[in-house]
C-alpha cells in the first residue's frame, strides 16, 4: 500500500513538471472559457477576476479551477474528444495519475503567456474536467483590489478646480 502511494506521489510530480521553452499561441475559444472560469480561492490568496488573472498574482504561482461535469457517464475518451473538438488540439497529451488524461496548452491570451493543464477524469460515475493555469509571461496585468488612491483628498477629486 505504501509503495502504491509513493508511486502515485512521484507520478504526480512528473505530471506537473515545469514547462520547457515553448511557443505560446492564441486560442480564442480556450482563452474565453478560462477568462470566464472561477478559481479555487485560498485563504492567503487575494484573488483575481478569473483563473487566468489569479494565476498571475504571484510569481511562480498557479491557479486551480473547480471541477466541471462534462458527461453524465464515465467516458474519459469521449470527454477528451469533445473538449479538443470545442477548444482545439492540445500541444501535448499524457496520462495523469488516477486514470485521468492531461491536455496541455501553451496559451497566449491578452498578451500574457499561460501554461494550461486540463485534466479529464471520472468521479462518482461522471466525467469531469478541471484546469491548472500557470502564468508564465505577464505583460498585461489586471491587478486585484480597488484602484490606487490619488494624493488629493476625496472632495478635491470631485471638485472641477
Phi, psi and omega in degrees: 000317180294325178295319179296317179296319178295317178299316179297322179297312181291327177295321178294321177296319179294323181293325185257036180291157178292152181288138174278176178302120184229161173265122179267139182220153180294145173213085187306320182295313180291320178301316179293321177300311183289331177291342178255358184270129177286163179246164176276117182285143175245152182302325182265009185255119181289337173088163177229187181287327183206185184296327179290310179299318183297327181288343182264359185292314180246143178294142181056039179244174176215168181227142180247145174260155172291160178294146178232129181288132179254317182225149178286348179240168179271100178212086184297320181298315180293317180296322177295316179297318179296317181296314181291328177293325183275323188243011175092160181290135179287161176286333178207150176227138180207156172288147179236159180305149178081019179075017180272163172247135180255125175248121181251132178235143173248095194261133170253115183219126182053042179069003176259150178253131182232143169258110185254128175243118178252123180257131178243124181200178182254143176210125179062032179079004179240156178263129183232159173232152168213158184239149172236124185239130174245128176276115184266313179228116183254119178244330184239094186268133171253095185287139179283163176091181182289160179294154180296145181278146175278166181285351183271151173297159185304315183296330178283333177292326181278335183287138178285353183261000000 
